[in-house]
């Protein structure tokens, strides 16, 4: 028998700052956070715009900050047993620093040994180290594992946490994800012509031109209902459905009918025992291929209900958070559920005729939500869906 | 259980450049499933695990960035393991879960893969799971990272794939000798030696 999965704590950081109030002021108010990046020279890249918060800091610091907030909110005792599952590709700033330092060492004629100056911090480039370091920082005991599945990485971590708890293999799991804007991905996404050309992100609009990157980190504490009850923990919501499915269509483009996304969302709905939800936080990257495919996938899964399910992309305010997208957008969905407010798709102009759902344009709506879903998609045609319900 | 291995002689995969990481995964999984009875792609999962991942692709991109050169679009595409998993999904019509993991417990690529495979089978997420461990022989950055982690890279680029089926018991790992000192891996398989031992036991050959 499947055990109930409860969410008992969260921590979050985006370009708007740290915590739920920063999200309410920015994301829920429909205020894009994009501005010229000042933490490095953007001259070589196709855009200087991204959604950043302050100077560059190590990825491990934002993971530790958001996870500590989640643990505090959940009231987990020190030294608790908890698996730590982190969606991350490692610290890219440390990667650039390694090769810059190596180049300088070589120019100086010197001693570019493997553990030279460039080697300091090199371990932070390894995803698994980030998970282990986070577990050590929290002082929790359990499995430490990094999920490296690009834009669904932290959503995968949450799905895995749900499987561990629902199957009785774990009582408590901390799921996290983090990404901070840096040069490596600005170069990569630029080379793939995926970045917005005009400094704005307009998902589902006819004049959309691509995505912009954003800082993001979040952590959630998931617990079995029995475990939470024993501790007297206050559940914030129940995770009642989850799904993962592949497109089997193309290495870099989504299935044009959103087949994998529909399959993942369908599994999540069936798991929750629901025919529909009151809100969907979409992947909504504002790229040419994603948005129509996602629209078709959501239409397929909701069928006759599709026109009455509000769908928004909060990447229009936060930017694309890459490995952190899944868990940050889960927290945004949680706030929507608890506050009864739908975050808008900001900067919405004219809808693409191929994108014909209720995209909550520009202004937040009030809504009495019982259940909400967040969906994500990634390279390789990998799709995830998570259903949250009020407790 | 069906097992297969691939090494640096794996044939190239169109669209994947510079690094052997994706061709290794592609060859190992194809060899593994190539001898398996046909299965339902919707009920098949593929789980990839590595400690450092595709260091060649990341380092090639980073070095070109530091040198002020434009980034190669193909390196962007292949910089996530999702890309080769997506390619395999297309080849093999797999629409079940595709996961990629990074684990740094010495010798535990195999343990984490088996645990994850068992979880997917037992929770009904899949009826069969292809597990693939992959690690590249270390370049400068990966070598420094392995030293700091206390893990050992294989002497040569290597991937090992295993197919688990719902109807077969999930295998236990063979007992391994104490982890060798980082400077001298006697068997040359590094973080993949648990998988290699499992494959050898399955095939009845010495590792």
XYZ file of C-alpha atoms in Angstrom:
598
model
C 0.000 0.000 0.000
C 1.305 3.445 -0.966
C 2.148 5.701 1.968
C 1.091 9.346 1.966
C 3.813 11.939 1.239
C 3.618 15.263 3.052
C 5.607 18.440 2.484
C 6.522 19.929 5.857
C 9.104 22.611 5.128
C 10.692 24.636 2.364
C 13.354 27.225 1.700
C 13.693 29.211 -1.502
C 15.877 31.824 -3.147
C 15.469 33.499 -6.526
C 16.534 36.772 -8.106
C 13.872 38.397 -5.919
C 15.705 37.369 -2.767
C 15.218 34.750 -0.108
C 11.974 33.328 1.227
C 8.287 33.282 0.389
C 7.712 37.034 0.751
C 10.279 37.756 -1.947
C 8.411 35.361 -4.270
C 5.068 36.977 -3.454
C 6.481 40.449 -4.184
C 8.098 39.397 -7.462
C 6.692 36.246 -9.033
C 3.131 36.617 -7.800
C 3.090 40.314 -8.665
C 4.181 39.511 -12.239
C 7.379 41.552 -12.037
C 10.213 40.233 -14.234
C 13.613 40.271 -12.515
C 15.734 40.590 -15.658
C 18.553 43.125 -15.729
C 22.085 43.384 -17.083
C 24.377 40.918 -15.346
C 27.171 42.552 -13.362
C 28.869 39.526 -11.789
C 31.025 38.882 -14.877
C 31.773 40.448 -18.247
C 28.886 39.617 -20.567
C 30.622 41.121 -23.599
C 31.317 37.794 -25.366
C 27.753 36.511 -25.060
C 24.523 36.981 -27.004
C 22.730 38.722 -24.140
C 23.696 40.612 -21.015
C 20.316 39.985 -19.385
C 19.479 37.459 -16.679
C 17.657 37.336 -13.347
C 20.360 37.464 -10.691
C 20.513 38.262 -7.007
C 23.713 39.876 -5.787
C 27.274 38.878 -6.533
C 28.395 35.367 -7.386
C 28.491 32.991 -4.420
C 29.358 29.304 -4.284
C 26.493 26.993 -5.176
C 26.996 25.076 -1.921
C 26.149 28.247 0.045
C 22.743 28.754 -1.536
C 21.977 25.058 -1.229
C 22.883 25.151 2.466
C 20.907 28.368 3.038
C 17.682 27.126 1.452
C 17.974 23.624 2.914
C 18.578 24.996 6.414
C 15.425 27.117 6.038
C 13.442 24.050 4.954
C 14.739 21.983 7.865
C 13.942 24.815 10.331
C 10.417 25.164 8.967
C 9.848 21.416 9.178
C 11.296 21.361 12.694
C 13.572 18.415 11.928
C 15.815 17.632 14.897
C 19.600 17.850 14.582
C 21.179 14.609 13.415
C 17.910 13.344 11.958
C 17.930 10.528 9.452
C 17.069 12.021 6.063
C 18.086 11.198 2.527
C 19.462 14.219 0.653
C 18.619 14.353 -3.060
C 19.927 17.342 -5.009
C 19.273 18.448 -8.565
C 22.503 20.032 -9.741
C 25.113 19.924 -12.469
C 27.791 21.137 -10.058
C 29.252 24.605 -9.603
C 30.040 25.998 -13.062
C 31.780 29.064 -11.646
C 34.293 26.697 -10.039
C 34.722 24.987 -13.426
C 35.548 28.269 -15.179
C 37.846 29.248 -12.321
C 39.737 25.955 -12.630
C 40.534 26.448 -16.303
C 41.232 30.180 -15.958
C 43.705 29.500 -13.188
C 45.215 26.635 -15.136
C 45.716 28.961 -18.093
C 47.373 31.603 -15.925
C 49.630 28.987 -14.339
C 50.679 27.801 -17.771
C 51.301 31.373 -18.955
C 53.487 31.918 -15.918
C 55.547 28.920 -16.969
C 54.652 27.103 -14.017
C 53.565 24.667 -11.864
C 50.216 23.781 -13.080
C 50.059 20.612 -11.114
C 46.731 18.917 -10.797
C 46.278 20.265 -7.323
C 47.575 23.731 -8.054
C 45.592 26.878 -7.401
C 43.066 25.881 -10.020
C 42.482 22.696 -8.097
C 41.195 24.526 -5.048
C 37.454 24.094 -5.098
C 37.545 21.790 -8.121
C 35.565 19.195 -6.180
C 32.661 21.647 -6.174
C 32.273 20.998 -9.907
C 31.132 17.435 -9.115
C 27.357 17.120 -8.635
C 27.640 14.283 -6.115
C 29.923 16.396 -3.934
C 27.227 19.077 -3.722
C 24.766 16.527 -2.336
C 27.304 15.148 0.124
C 28.395 18.603 1.265
C 24.783 19.620 1.811
C 24.057 16.540 3.913
C 27.210 17.235 5.954
C 26.248 20.894 6.411
C 22.810 19.866 7.664
C 24.201 17.106 9.860
C 21.687 14.564 8.591
C 22.341 10.871 8.007
C 21.180 8.993 4.928
C 21.709 8.549 1.203
C 23.287 11.481 -0.640
C 22.583 11.579 -4.323
C 22.734 14.155 -7.108
C 20.312 14.200 -10.039
C 21.933 15.590 -13.170
C 18.978 15.498 -15.568
C 19.300 19.148 -16.684
C 16.026 21.100 -16.501
C 14.141 18.289 -14.726
C 16.966 17.475 -12.295
C 15.379 18.751 -9.092
C 11.904 17.600 -10.165
C 13.451 14.127 -10.563
C 14.869 14.463 -7.050
C 11.363 15.202 -5.740
C 9.839 12.278 -7.656
C 12.563 10.008 -6.256
C 11.841 11.305 -2.759
C 8.153 10.538 -3.242
C 9.005 6.981 -4.354
C 11.286 6.431 -1.356
C 8.638 7.602 1.103
C 5.562 6.107 -0.549
C 7.281 2.712 -0.766
C 8.310 2.774 2.889
C 12.039 2.931 2.141
C 12.433 6.312 3.835
C 10.547 8.441 6.330
C 12.177 11.777 5.623
C 13.796 13.096 2.448
C 15.222 16.528 1.729
C 14.974 17.384 -1.978
C 16.816 20.405 -3.285
C 18.157 22.047 -6.398
C 20.284 25.038 -7.251
C 21.573 26.969 -10.214
C 23.297 30.356 -10.261
C 23.831 32.377 -13.424
C 27.391 31.991 -14.753
C 29.331 32.176 -17.988
C 29.415 28.530 -19.067
C 25.662 28.244 -19.564
C 25.330 31.745 -21.000
C 27.803 30.605 -23.665
C 26.053 27.250 -24.187
C 22.503 28.548 -24.436
C 23.762 31.354 -26.670
C 25.378 28.821 -29.003
C 22.057 26.990 -29.197
C 20.193 30.235 -30.071
C 17.902 29.600 -27.099
C 18.275 32.997 -25.429
C 15.781 35.836 -25.709
C 16.920 38.546 -28.080
C 15.221 41.460 -26.331
C 15.818 40.996 -22.615
C 12.300 39.707 -21.912
C 10.807 36.230 -21.550
C 7.274 35.932 -22.982
C 6.116 32.317 -22.712
C 3.254 31.255 -24.986
C 3.261 34.631 -26.819
C 3.452 35.066 -30.579
C 6.469 37.361 -30.235
C 8.467 35.211 -27.802
C 12.136 34.909 -28.682
C 13.596 32.582 -26.095
C 14.597 32.155 -22.480
C 16.838 34.014 -20.071
C 18.728 32.397 -17.234
C 17.987 33.054 -13.576
C 19.384 32.351 -10.108
C 17.363 29.809 -8.206
C 17.647 27.443 -5.291
C 15.068 25.676 -3.167
C 14.705 22.759 -0.820
C 11.668 20.902 0.456
C 11.324 18.436 3.306
C 9.129 15.461 2.432
C 7.902 13.098 5.136
C 5.681 10.111 5.515
C 2.364 10.989 7.116
C 3.144 8.642 10.014
C 6.556 10.159 10.569
C 5.243 13.714 10.430
C 2.424 12.836 12.812
C 4.820 11.219 15.281
C 6.908 14.398 15.341
C 3.882 16.658 15.547
C 4.982 18.350 12.316
C 2.498 20.613 10.531
C 2.007 19.534 6.887
C 1.941 22.345 4.350
C 0.547 20.164 1.545
C 0.445 16.571 0.345
C 2.294 15.361 -2.723
C -0.326 13.020 -4.075
C 0.780 12.417 -7.651
C 3.969 12.244 -9.653
C 4.963 11.086 -13.081
C 8.031 10.779 -15.298
C 7.884 9.942 -18.993
C 10.040 10.216 -22.077
C 9.149 11.501 -25.535
C 11.306 9.056 -27.549
C 11.210 11.705 -30.250
C 14.379 13.836 -30.478
C 17.570 14.503 -28.547
C 16.994 18.229 -28.142
C 13.420 19.023 -29.159
C 10.168 18.065 -27.432
C 7.606 15.817 -29.043
C 5.438 18.230 -31.091
C 2.265 16.846 -29.489
C 3.756 16.984 -26.008
C 3.371 13.218 -25.770
C 5.842 12.669 -22.936
C 4.583 15.624 -20.955
C 1.009 14.375 -21.310
C 2.087 10.898 -20.200
C 3.920 12.254 -17.144
C 1.002 14.523 -16.205
C -1.480 11.701 -16.790
C 0.451 9.415 -14.430
C 0.561 12.139 -11.797
C -3.185 12.761 -12.066
C -3.979 9.046 -11.907
C -1.760 8.695 -8.867
C -3.617 11.542 -7.192
C -6.975 10.123 -8.298
C -7.951 13.435 -9.908
C -9.353 14.242 -13.376
C -7.944 17.800 -13.240
C -6.271 20.364 -11.014
C -7.031 24.030 -10.339
C -3.700 25.374 -11.591
C -0.659 24.249 -13.586
C 2.762 25.822 -13.223
C 4.055 25.202 -16.745
C 7.604 24.623 -17.928
C 6.967 27.530 -20.337
C 10.468 28.394 -21.541
C 9.350 30.850 -24.257
C 11.328 28.876 -26.819
C 9.889 28.175 -30.247
C 9.464 24.431 -29.791
C 8.578 24.070 -26.117
C 5.501 26.215 -25.737
C 3.226 24.786 -28.473
C 4.271 21.227 -27.562
C 3.520 21.858 -23.902
C 0.157 23.402 -24.774
C -0.823 20.330 -26.802
C 0.381 18.006 -24.079
C -1.699 19.782 -21.443
C -4.725 19.815 -23.749
C -4.337 16.084 -24.248
C -4.144 15.334 -20.561
C -6.985 17.594 -19.396
C -9.282 16.896 -22.337
C -12.652 18.601 -21.803
C -11.299 20.504 -18.772
C -8.363 22.075 -20.625
C -9.971 25.469 -21.237
C -10.846 25.871 -17.574
C -7.440 25.004 -16.083
C -5.281 28.127 -15.568
C -1.680 27.634 -16.672
C 1.184 30.069 -16.130
C 4.915 30.158 -16.666
C 6.733 31.846 -13.812
C 9.958 31.694 -15.819
C 8.609 34.972 -17.227
C 9.698 36.538 -13.914
C 12.432 34.300 -12.482
C 14.121 33.225 -15.693
C 15.035 29.615 -16.396
C 16.581 28.117 -13.281
C 17.873 24.993 -15.067
C 18.525 22.225 -12.494
C 16.678 24.240 -9.829
C 13.562 24.855 -11.930
C 11.597 21.834 -10.699
C 11.922 22.431 -6.987
C 11.639 26.240 -7.096
C 8.491 25.944 -9.212
C 7.157 23.346 -6.779
C 7.529 25.939 -4.004
C 5.797 28.552 -6.181
C 2.970 26.059 -6.778
C 2.784 25.389 -3.044
C 2.402 29.121 -2.341
C -0.312 29.382 -5.006
C -2.161 26.527 -3.338
C -1.848 27.916 0.176
C -2.406 31.595 -0.648
C -5.174 31.004 -3.178
C -3.378 33.177 -5.729
C -2.329 32.191 -9.269
C 1.023 33.683 -10.318
C 0.752 35.261 -13.765
C 2.652 34.787 -16.981
C 4.382 38.171 -16.978
C 5.050 40.311 -20.039
C 2.231 38.589 -21.887
C 1.460 40.224 -25.247
C -0.440 38.399 -27.991
C -0.884 34.639 -27.613
C 0.682 32.362 -30.175
C -2.299 30.816 -32.025
C -0.727 27.439 -31.274
C -0.818 28.230 -27.550
C -4.468 28.463 -26.603
C -4.885 27.870 -22.882
C -5.722 30.300 -20.049
C -2.189 31.572 -19.385
C -3.078 33.982 -16.521
C -1.710 36.987 -18.426
C 0.218 39.648 -16.519
C -1.802 39.933 -13.321
C -2.335 37.427 -10.513
C -5.766 35.880 -10.020
C -7.399 34.718 -6.835
C -8.524 31.108 -6.904
C -9.752 28.618 -4.340
C -7.360 25.796 -5.110
C -7.586 22.268 -3.763
C -4.944 20.785 -6.057
C -2.248 22.126 -8.360
C 0.370 20.655 -10.664
C 3.838 21.661 -11.766
C 5.399 20.229 -14.922
C 8.926 20.356 -16.313
C 10.713 19.122 -19.413
C 14.324 18.737 -20.476
C 16.725 17.791 -23.243
C 16.387 14.179 -24.230
C 12.591 14.447 -24.090
C 12.404 13.843 -20.343
C 9.240 15.122 -18.648
C 8.044 15.310 -15.040
C 4.811 16.224 -13.277
C 4.030 16.701 -9.576
C 0.579 17.155 -7.996
C 0.188 19.017 -4.713
C -3.008 18.988 -2.665
C -4.086 20.975 0.358
C -4.128 19.025 3.600
C 19.918 -10.067 -15.704
C 21.785 -9.240 -18.899
C 25.069 -7.343 -18.829
C 27.272 -5.617 -21.395
C 30.359 -3.426 -21.405
C 31.876 -0.916 -23.768
C 35.234 0.811 -23.859
C 36.988 3.509 -25.853
C 36.572 1.417 -28.994
C 32.810 2.161 -28.945
C 31.705 3.452 -32.349
C 30.936 7.160 -32.640
C 27.338 8.347 -32.421
C 26.327 10.916 -35.053
C 25.824 14.331 -33.476
C 28.054 13.612 -30.478
C 31.608 14.949 -30.721
C 34.933 15.173 -28.877
C 34.031 12.954 -25.913
C 33.717 9.165 -25.639
C 31.159 9.468 -22.808
C 27.992 9.317 -24.914
C 29.275 6.685 -27.400
C 30.246 4.470 -24.440
C 26.754 4.708 -22.979
C 25.155 4.202 -26.374
C 27.185 1.069 -27.144
C 26.780 -0.517 -23.701
C 23.002 -0.049 -23.632
C 22.557 -1.234 -27.225
C 24.674 -4.333 -26.529
C 22.694 -5.027 -23.384
C 19.252 -4.644 -24.940
C 20.367 -6.145 -28.234
C 20.410 -9.612 -26.709
C 17.306 -9.128 -24.555
C 13.835 -10.250 -25.555
C 11.712 -7.373 -26.865
C 10.059 -5.360 -24.091
C 7.465 -2.648 -23.721
C 9.233 0.708 -24.182
C 6.634 2.474 -22.072
C 7.485 0.161 -19.162
C 11.261 0.430 -19.612
C 13.467 2.845 -17.643
C 17.103 3.792 -18.216
C 19.194 4.946 -15.255
C 22.702 6.315 -15.801
C 25.189 6.893 -12.993
C 28.638 8.412 -12.965
C 30.749 10.148 -10.371
C 32.291 12.983 -12.386
C 30.192 12.644 -15.544
C 31.218 13.802 -19.007
C 34.286 15.789 -17.974
C 35.630 15.851 -21.527
C 32.610 17.719 -22.870
C 32.444 20.161 -19.951
C 36.184 20.800 -19.969
C 36.323 21.280 -23.738
C 33.578 23.889 -23.492
C 35.137 25.600 -20.510
C 38.588 25.739 -22.061
C 37.189 27.315 -25.207
C 35.308 29.866 -23.102
C 38.478 30.758 -21.191
C 40.328 31.051 -24.505
C 37.691 33.476 -25.778
C 36.414 31.127 -28.461
C 32.782 30.599 -29.435
C 31.018 27.628 -27.883
C 30.291 24.647 -30.150
C 26.517 24.060 -30.325
C 26.991 20.282 -30.322
C 28.827 20.510 -27.015
C 25.843 22.408 -25.604
C 23.501 19.632 -26.656
C 25.656 16.795 -25.293
C 26.674 18.574 -22.081
C 23.849 16.826 -20.253
C 23.585 13.043 -20.109
C 19.931 13.522 -21.006
C 21.063 13.919 -24.597
C 22.432 10.400 -25.007
C 19.585 8.978 -22.934
C 17.181 10.762 -25.260
C 19.012 9.321 -28.254
C 18.713 5.830 -26.793
C 15.032 6.448 -26.070
C 14.484 7.290 -29.738
C 16.505 4.269 -30.937
C 14.770 1.832 -28.608
C 11.310 3.471 -28.333
C 11.714 3.874 -24.571
C 9.133 6.252 -23.072
C 9.589 5.268 -19.422
C 11.711 7.193 -16.899
C 15.196 8.351 -17.951
C 17.401 9.286 -14.997
C 20.974 10.444 -14.668
C 22.702 10.389 -11.300
C 25.997 11.401 -9.766
C 27.190 9.488 -6.734
C 30.497 9.839 -4.953
C 30.526 7.027 -2.420
C 33.603 4.939 -3.257
C 32.587 1.808 -5.158
C 28.957 2.782 -4.875
C 28.044 3.537 -8.474
C 26.864 -0.070 -8.583
C 25.124 0.071 -5.217
C 23.232 3.255 -6.027
C 22.244 1.969 -9.467
C 20.917 -1.314 -8.062
C 19.011 0.510 -5.309
C 17.441 2.869 -7.830
C 16.609 0.035 -10.217
C 14.957 -1.933 -7.430
C 12.966 1.138 -6.394
C 11.631 1.661 -9.927
C 10.668 -2.013 -10.241
C 9.115 -2.345 -6.812
C 7.049 0.833 -7.067
C 5.699 -0.181 -10.461
C 7.349 2.706 -12.289
C 8.855 0.226 -14.748
C 8.852 -3.483 -15.599
C 12.472 -3.504 -16.688
C 15.322 -1.132 -15.983
C 18.565 -0.649 -17.858
C 21.287 0.468 -15.443
C 24.398 1.992 -16.946
C 27.501 3.096 -15.083
C 29.981 5.221 -16.996
C 33.232 6.884 -16.062
C 35.984 8.432 -18.133
C 39.680 7.994 -17.431
C 40.510 11.197 -15.641
C 41.931 14.310 -17.249
C 43.395 17.106 -15.141
C 40.204 18.372 -13.528
C 38.580 14.996 -13.058
C 41.776 13.595 -11.521
C 41.876 16.443 -9.005
C 38.177 15.950 -8.270
C 38.569 12.182 -7.776
C 41.473 12.753 -5.386
C 39.403 15.197 -3.346
C 36.428 12.817 -3.305
C 38.507 9.762 -2.417
C 37.221 7.949 -5.484
C 39.258 6.252 -8.187
C 38.684 6.752 -11.921
C 39.029 3.780 -14.244
C 42.311 3.437 -16.070
C 40.443 3.671 -19.380
C 37.075 5.058 -20.453
C 34.452 2.477 -19.570
C 30.704 1.866 -19.422
C 28.864 -1.147 -18.015
C 25.151 -1.798 -18.563
C 22.824 -4.226 -16.789
C 19.226 -5.057 -17.588
C 17.014 -5.838 -14.614
C 13.603 -7.375 -15.133
C 10.641 -7.329 -12.782
C 10.602 -11.139 -12.808
C 14.262 -11.501 -11.790
C 15.526 -10.824 -8.289
C 17.710 -7.727 -8.064
C 21.259 -9.095 -7.721
C 23.437 -8.530 -4.710
C 26.799 -6.971 -5.328
C 29.757 -9.348 -5.116
C 31.930 -8.628 -2.110
C 34.757 -6.359 -3.153
C 38.157 -6.094 -1.523
C 38.877 -2.956 0.472
C 38.969 0.094 -1.731
C 42.395 0.448 -3.290
C 44.476 3.530 -2.581
C 43.724 6.264 -5.130
C 47.197 6.187 -6.624
C 47.143 2.510 -7.562
C 43.875 0.930 -8.606
C 44.927 -2.673 -9.113
C 41.998 -3.707 -11.267
C 41.785 -0.528 -13.339
C 38.009 -0.286 -13.098
C 37.858 2.413 -10.413
C 34.341 3.534 -9.496
C 32.880 0.930 -11.863
C 34.536 -2.123 -10.330
C 31.360 -3.209 -8.564
C 29.496 -3.233 -11.861
C 32.351 -5.013 -13.618
C 32.383 -7.682 -10.903
C 28.633 -8.092 -11.228
C 28.885 -8.421 -15.004
C 31.717 -10.941 -14.678
C 29.752 -13.041 -12.199
C 26.741 -12.928 -14.486
C 28.788 -13.989 -17.486
C 30.827 -16.526 -15.527
C 34.129 -14.889 -16.406
C 36.825 -13.362 -14.216
C 36.651 -9.522 -14.019
